[in-house]
Coordinates of C-alpha atoms (C1' of nucleotides) in Angstrom, one line a residue:
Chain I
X192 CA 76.3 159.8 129.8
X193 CA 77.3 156.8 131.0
X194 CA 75.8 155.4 127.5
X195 CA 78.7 157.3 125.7
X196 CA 79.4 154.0 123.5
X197 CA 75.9 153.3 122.4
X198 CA 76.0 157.1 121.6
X199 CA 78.9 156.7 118.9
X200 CA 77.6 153.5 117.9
X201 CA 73.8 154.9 117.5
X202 CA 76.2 157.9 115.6
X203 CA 77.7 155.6 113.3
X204 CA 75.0 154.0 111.8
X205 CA 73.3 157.1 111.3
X206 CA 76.4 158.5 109.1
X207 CA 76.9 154.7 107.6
X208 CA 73.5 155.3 106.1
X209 CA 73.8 158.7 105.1
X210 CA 77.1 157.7 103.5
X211 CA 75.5 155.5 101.4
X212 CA 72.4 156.8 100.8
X213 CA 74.6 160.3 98.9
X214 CA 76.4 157.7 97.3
X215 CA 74.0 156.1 95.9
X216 CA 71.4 158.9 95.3
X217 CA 74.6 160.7 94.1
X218 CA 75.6 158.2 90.9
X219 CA 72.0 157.4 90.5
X220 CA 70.9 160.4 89.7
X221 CA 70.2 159.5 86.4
X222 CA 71.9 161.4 83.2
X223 CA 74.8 163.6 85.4
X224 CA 77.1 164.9 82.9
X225 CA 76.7 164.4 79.2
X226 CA 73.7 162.2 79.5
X227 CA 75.7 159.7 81.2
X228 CA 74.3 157.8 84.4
X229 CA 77.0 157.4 87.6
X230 CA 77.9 153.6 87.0
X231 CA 78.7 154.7 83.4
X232 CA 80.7 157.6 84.3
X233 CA 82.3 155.3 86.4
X234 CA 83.3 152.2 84.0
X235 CA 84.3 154.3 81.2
X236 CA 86.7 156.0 84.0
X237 CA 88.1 152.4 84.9
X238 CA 88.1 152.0 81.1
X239 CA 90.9 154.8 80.3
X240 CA 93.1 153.6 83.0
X241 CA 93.2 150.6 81.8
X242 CA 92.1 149.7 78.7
X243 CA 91.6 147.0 76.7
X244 CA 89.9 145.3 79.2
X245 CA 87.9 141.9 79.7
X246 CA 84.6 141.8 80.8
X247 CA 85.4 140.2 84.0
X248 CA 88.0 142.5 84.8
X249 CA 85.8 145.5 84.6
X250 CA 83.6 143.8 86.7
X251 CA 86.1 142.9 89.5
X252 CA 87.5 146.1 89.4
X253 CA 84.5 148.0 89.5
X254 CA 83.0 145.5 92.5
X255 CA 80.3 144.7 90.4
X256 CA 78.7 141.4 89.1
X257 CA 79.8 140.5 85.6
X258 CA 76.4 140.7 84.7
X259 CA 75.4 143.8 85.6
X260 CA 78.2 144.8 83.9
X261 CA 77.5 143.6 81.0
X262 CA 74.3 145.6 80.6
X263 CA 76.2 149.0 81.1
X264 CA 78.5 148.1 78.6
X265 CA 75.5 147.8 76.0
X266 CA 74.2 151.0 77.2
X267 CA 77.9 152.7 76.6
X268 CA 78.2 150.7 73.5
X269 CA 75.0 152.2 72.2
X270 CA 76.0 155.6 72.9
X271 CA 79.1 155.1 71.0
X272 CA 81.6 155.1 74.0
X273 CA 83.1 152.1 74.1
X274 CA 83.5 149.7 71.7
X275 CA 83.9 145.3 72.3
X276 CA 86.1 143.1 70.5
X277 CA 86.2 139.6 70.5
X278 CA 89.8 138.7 71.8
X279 CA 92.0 136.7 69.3
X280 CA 94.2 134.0 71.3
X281 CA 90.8 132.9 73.5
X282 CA 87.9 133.2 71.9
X283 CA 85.5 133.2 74.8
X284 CA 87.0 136.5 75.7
X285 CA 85.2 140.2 75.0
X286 CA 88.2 143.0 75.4
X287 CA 86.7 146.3 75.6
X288 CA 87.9 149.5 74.6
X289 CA 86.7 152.9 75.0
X290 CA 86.0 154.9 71.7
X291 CA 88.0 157.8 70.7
X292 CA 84.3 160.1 71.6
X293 CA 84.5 157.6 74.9
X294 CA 88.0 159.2 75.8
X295 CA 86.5 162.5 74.9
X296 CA 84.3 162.7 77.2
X297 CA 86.7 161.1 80.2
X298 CA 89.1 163.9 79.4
X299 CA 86.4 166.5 79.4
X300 CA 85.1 165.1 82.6
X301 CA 88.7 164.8 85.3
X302 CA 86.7 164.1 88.2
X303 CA 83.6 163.1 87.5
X304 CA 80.4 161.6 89.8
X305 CA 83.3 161.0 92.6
X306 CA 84.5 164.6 91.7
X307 CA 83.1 165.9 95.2
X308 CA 84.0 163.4 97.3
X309 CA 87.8 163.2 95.6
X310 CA 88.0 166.9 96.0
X311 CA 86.7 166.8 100.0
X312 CA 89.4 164.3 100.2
X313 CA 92.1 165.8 98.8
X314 CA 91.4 169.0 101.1
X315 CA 91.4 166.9 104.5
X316 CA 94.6 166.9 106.4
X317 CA 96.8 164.0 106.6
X318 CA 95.7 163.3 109.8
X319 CA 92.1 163.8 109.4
X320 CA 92.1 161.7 105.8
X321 CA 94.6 158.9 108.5
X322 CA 91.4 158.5 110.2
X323 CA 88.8 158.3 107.3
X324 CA 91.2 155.7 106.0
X325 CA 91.3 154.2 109.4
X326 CA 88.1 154.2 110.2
X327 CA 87.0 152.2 106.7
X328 CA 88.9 149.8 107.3
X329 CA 88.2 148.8 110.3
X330 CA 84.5 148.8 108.7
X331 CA 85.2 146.5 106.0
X332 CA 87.4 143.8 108.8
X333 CA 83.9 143.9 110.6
X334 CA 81.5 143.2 107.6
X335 CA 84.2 141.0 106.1
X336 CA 84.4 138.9 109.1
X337 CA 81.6 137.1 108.7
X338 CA 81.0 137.7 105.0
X339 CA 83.6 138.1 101.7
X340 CA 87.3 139.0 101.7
X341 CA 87.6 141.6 100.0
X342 CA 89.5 140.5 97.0
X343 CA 87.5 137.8 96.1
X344 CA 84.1 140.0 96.3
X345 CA 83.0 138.9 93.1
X346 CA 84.8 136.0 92.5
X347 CA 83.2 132.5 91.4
X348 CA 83.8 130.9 94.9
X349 CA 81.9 133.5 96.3
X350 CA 78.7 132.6 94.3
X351 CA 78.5 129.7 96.1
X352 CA 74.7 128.5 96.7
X353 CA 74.3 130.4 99.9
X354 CA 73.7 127.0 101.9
X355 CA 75.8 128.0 105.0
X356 CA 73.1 127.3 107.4
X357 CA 69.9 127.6 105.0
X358 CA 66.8 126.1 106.0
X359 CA 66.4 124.1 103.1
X360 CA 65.0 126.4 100.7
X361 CA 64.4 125.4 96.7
Chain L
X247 CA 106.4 161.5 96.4
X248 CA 103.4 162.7 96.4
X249 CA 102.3 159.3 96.0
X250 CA 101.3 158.4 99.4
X251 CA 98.2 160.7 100.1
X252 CA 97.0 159.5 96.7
X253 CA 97.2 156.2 97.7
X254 CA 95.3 156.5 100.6
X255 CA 93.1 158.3 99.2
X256 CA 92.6 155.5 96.1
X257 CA 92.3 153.3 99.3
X258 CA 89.6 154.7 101.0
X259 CA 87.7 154.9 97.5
X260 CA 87.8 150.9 97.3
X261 CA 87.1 150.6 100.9
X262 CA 84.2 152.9 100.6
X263 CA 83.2 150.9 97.7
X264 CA 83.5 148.0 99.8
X265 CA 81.6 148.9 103.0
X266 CA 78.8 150.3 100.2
X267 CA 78.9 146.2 98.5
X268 CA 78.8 144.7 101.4
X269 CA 76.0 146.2 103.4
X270 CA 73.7 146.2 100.4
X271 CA 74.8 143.0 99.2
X272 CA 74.4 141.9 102.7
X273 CA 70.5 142.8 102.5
X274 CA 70.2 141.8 98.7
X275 CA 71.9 138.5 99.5
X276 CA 68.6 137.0 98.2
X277 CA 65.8 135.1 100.6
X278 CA 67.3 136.1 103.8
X279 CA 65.2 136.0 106.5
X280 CA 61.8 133.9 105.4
X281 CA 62.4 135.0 101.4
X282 CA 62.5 138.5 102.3
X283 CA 64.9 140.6 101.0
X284 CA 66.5 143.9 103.0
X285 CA 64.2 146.5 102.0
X286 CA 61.4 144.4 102.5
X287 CA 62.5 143.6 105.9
X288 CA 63.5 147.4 106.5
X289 CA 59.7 148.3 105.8
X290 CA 58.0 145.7 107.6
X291 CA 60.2 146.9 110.8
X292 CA 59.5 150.5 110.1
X293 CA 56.2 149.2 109.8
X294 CA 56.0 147.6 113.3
X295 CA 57.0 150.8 115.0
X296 CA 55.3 153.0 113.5
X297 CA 51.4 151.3 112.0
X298 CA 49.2 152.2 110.5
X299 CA 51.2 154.4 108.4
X300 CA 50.6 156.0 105.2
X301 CA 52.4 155.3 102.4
X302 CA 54.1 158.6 101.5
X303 CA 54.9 158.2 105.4
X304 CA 56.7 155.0 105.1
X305 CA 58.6 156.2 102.3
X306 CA 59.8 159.4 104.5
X307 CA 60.5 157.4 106.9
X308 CA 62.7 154.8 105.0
X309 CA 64.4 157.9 103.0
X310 CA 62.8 156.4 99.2
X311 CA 60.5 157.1 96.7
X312 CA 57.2 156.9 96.9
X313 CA 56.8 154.5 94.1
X314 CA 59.6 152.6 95.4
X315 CA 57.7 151.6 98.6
X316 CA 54.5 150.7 96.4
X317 CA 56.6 148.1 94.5
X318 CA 58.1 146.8 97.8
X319 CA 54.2 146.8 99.4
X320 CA 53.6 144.8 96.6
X321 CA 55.4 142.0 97.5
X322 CA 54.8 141.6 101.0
X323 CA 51.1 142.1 100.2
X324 CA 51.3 138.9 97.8
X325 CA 53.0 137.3 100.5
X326 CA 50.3 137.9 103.3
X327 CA 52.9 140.5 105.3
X328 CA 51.1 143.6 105.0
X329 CA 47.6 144.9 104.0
X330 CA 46.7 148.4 102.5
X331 CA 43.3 150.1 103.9
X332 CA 42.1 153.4 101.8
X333 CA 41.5 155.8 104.2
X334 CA 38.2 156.5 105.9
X335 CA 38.4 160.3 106.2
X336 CA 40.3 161.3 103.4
X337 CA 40.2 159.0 100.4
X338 CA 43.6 160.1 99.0
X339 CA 45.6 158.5 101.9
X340 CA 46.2 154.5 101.8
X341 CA 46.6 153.2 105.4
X342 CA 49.6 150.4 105.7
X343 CA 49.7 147.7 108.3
X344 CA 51.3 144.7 108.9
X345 CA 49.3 141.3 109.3
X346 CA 49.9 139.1 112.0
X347 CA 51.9 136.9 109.8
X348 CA 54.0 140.0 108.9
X349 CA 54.0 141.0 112.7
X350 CA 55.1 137.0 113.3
X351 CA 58.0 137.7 111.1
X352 CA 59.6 140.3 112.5
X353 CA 59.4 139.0 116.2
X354 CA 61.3 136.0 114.9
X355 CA 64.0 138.1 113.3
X356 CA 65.3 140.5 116.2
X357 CA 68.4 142.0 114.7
X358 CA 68.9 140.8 111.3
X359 CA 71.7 142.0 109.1
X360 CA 72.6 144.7 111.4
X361 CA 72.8 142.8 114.3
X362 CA 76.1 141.6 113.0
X363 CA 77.4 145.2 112.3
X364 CA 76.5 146.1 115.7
X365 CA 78.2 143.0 117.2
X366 CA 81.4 143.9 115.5
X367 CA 81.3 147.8 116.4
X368 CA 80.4 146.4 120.0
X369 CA 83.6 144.7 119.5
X370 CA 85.8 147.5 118.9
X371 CA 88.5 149.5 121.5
X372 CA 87.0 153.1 122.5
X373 CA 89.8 154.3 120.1
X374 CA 88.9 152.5 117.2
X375 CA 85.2 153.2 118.0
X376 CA 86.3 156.7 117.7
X377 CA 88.0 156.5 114.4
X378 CA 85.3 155.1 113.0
X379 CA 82.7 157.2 114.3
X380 CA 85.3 160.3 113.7
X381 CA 86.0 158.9 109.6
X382 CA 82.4 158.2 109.2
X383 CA 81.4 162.1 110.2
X384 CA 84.3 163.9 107.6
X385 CA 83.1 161.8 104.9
X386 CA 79.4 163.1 105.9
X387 CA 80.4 166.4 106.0
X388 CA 82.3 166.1 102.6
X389 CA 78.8 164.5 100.7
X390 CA 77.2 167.6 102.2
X391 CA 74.8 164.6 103.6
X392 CA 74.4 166.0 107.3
X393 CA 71.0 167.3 105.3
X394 CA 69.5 163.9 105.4
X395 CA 67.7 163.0 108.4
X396 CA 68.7 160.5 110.7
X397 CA 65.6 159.3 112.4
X398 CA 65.3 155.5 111.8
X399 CA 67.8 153.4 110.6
X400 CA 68.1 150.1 110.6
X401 CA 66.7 148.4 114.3
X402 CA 65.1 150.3 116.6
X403 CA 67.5 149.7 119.4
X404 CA 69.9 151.5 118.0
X405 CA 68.2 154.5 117.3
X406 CA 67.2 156.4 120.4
X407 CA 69.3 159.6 121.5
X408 CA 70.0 161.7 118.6
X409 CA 69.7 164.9 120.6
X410 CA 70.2 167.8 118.9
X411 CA 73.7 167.9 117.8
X412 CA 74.9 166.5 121.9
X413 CA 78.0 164.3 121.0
X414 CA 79.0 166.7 117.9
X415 CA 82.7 167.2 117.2
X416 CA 82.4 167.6 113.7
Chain Z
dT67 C1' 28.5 176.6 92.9
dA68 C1' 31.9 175.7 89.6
dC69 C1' 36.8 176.0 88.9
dC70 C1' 41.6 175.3 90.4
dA71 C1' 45.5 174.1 92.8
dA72 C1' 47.5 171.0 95.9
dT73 C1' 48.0 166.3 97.7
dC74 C1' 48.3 161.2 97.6
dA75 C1' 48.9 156.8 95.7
dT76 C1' 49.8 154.5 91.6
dT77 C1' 51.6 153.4 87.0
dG78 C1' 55.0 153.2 83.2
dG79 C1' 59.7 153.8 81.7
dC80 C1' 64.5 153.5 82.3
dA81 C1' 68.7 152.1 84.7
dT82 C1' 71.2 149.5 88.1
dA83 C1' 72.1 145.1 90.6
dG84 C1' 72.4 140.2 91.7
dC85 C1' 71.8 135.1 90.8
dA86 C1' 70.9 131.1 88.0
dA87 C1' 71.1 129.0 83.8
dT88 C1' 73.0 129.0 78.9
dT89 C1' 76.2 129.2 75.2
dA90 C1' 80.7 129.1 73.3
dT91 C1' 85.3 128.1 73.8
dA92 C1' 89.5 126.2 76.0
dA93 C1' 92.0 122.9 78.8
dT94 C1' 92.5 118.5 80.7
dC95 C1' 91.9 113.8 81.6
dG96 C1' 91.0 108.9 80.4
Chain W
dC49 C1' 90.9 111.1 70.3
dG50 C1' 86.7 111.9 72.7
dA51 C1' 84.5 113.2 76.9
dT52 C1' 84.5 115.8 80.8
dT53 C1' 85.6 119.9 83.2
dA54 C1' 86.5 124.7 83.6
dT55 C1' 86.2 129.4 82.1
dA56 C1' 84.0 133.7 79.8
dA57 C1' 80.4 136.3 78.5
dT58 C1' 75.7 136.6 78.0
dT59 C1' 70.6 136.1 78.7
dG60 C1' 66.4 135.8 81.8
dC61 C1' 64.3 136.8 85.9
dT62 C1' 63.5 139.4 90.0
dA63 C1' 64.0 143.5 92.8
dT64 C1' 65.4 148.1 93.8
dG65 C1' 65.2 153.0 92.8
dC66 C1' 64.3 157.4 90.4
dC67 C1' 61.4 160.5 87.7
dA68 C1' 57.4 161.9 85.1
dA69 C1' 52.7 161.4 84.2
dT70 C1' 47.9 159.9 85.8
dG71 C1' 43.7 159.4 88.4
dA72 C1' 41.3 160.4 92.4
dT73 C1' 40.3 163.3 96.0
dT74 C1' 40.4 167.4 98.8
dG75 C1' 40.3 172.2 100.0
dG76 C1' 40.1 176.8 98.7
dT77 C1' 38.5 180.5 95.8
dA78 C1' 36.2 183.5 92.3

DNA sequence: TACCAATCATTGGCATAGCAATTATAATCG
DNA sequence: CGATTATAATTGCTATGCCAATGATTGGTA
């Protein structure tokens, strides 16, 4: 007993990994609703709040390299869901848009792949939801320490070589 | 305005998101530890407590796919880590252990990526230990993910009591 | 004994995810 | 004005991760 904080600690990384591991499992899952995989679901969501959007925006605000990206957007644009174009005043940009079957499918789906956890959420007290709020946070001051600020997750300083203390690799 | 509970709730979605990136980034980060990446490291400690091991065995124990673990034995079989011996008395089962070079590697790298997450959670007040540990457990209980198993996560030290359901609030 | 169902590892296919390098365009500097 | 630099999206490569077969083996059963 007198291990109490090792306990929590011990605790905590148990539910960090189940967390993550439903999360994950949970939009992986491959074809959820209307053949659509989670990340899908999940872009053409970000896509109807705030459409048109460029590439890089998606990516930042869906935490995800542009890259990656990229290839859902071919797999949405191949289904017909969302649509790029080419922007006019800077050429180098790609604004993307859902379809008007994209938007279908976001209105026929409210909550989609984060449906279950929205709901839990919205059912917690404010005091309970206060500490899951909380309790993130203090999380992501403790892996951002060391590692990205948040905002800039995915930002080009960030992609820097990885030399911090590298043992000369390459 | 009912604005404020959605707000938090919008903030614990991007924190979520966040904690998710970052610890899976964290392990992805290519070439960590001696050019391994996290899962790779993940199995080769699994590996060191708990060899020989069969492969359906590993992949319980690291909460994958079967053929997930193959592709990871894979590469740390083409790099010298581990070695796969078909079973004497029943030819189905595939024996895993780690080489001496694989055993060499994970003696040099105590706590890897966790380490830090540990140091920081060492870090914390009682309180804020609490809220963590407290925010962690609704969001398990809302992904319905109490299911999964605990058992091994990341390093060993941290991985002992577990007992029953002892320190519960929940 | 010959068949049959269960088990185990693997393979192939698809989708996500990240980084490095490439291409095209824009902005800026000499 | 031309060359360099910076930005945006994309491609190529590697690595997870899941599922659905496949092949091999085992154990049980008619």
């Amino acid at each position: 007993m007198p291990t109490a904080k090792k306990d929590v600690i011990a605790g905590v990384f148990d539910n960090l990994r189940r967390v993550i591991q439903a999360v994950h499992g949970y939009s992986n899952r491959a074809q959820r609703v209307g053949g659509l995989t989670g990340p899908q679901l999940w872009a053409i969501k970000v896509l109807s709040e705030a459409a048109p959007t460029r590439v890089s925006d998606l990516a930042r605000r869906m935490y995800l390299h542009p890259s990656t990206v990229v290839g859902i957007l071919d797999r949405l644009e191949s289904k017909g869901l969302a649509a790029r174009y080419r922007s006019a005043e800077d050429h180098r940009v790609v604004d993307v848009k859902l379809t008007v079957k994209g938007k279908a499918i976001v209105d026929r789906s409210p909550a989609v792949a984060q449906g279950l956890l929205l709901q839990g959420l919205e059912g917690l007290s404010g005091r309970e939801l206060r500490v899951v709020s909380e309790g993130l946070e203090l999380l992501v001051g403790i892996l951002g320490a060391q590692r990205v600020p948040p905002q800039l997750l995915f930002s080009p300083e960030v992609n820097l070589p990885q030399t911090g203390d590298g043992p000369g690799k390459r």
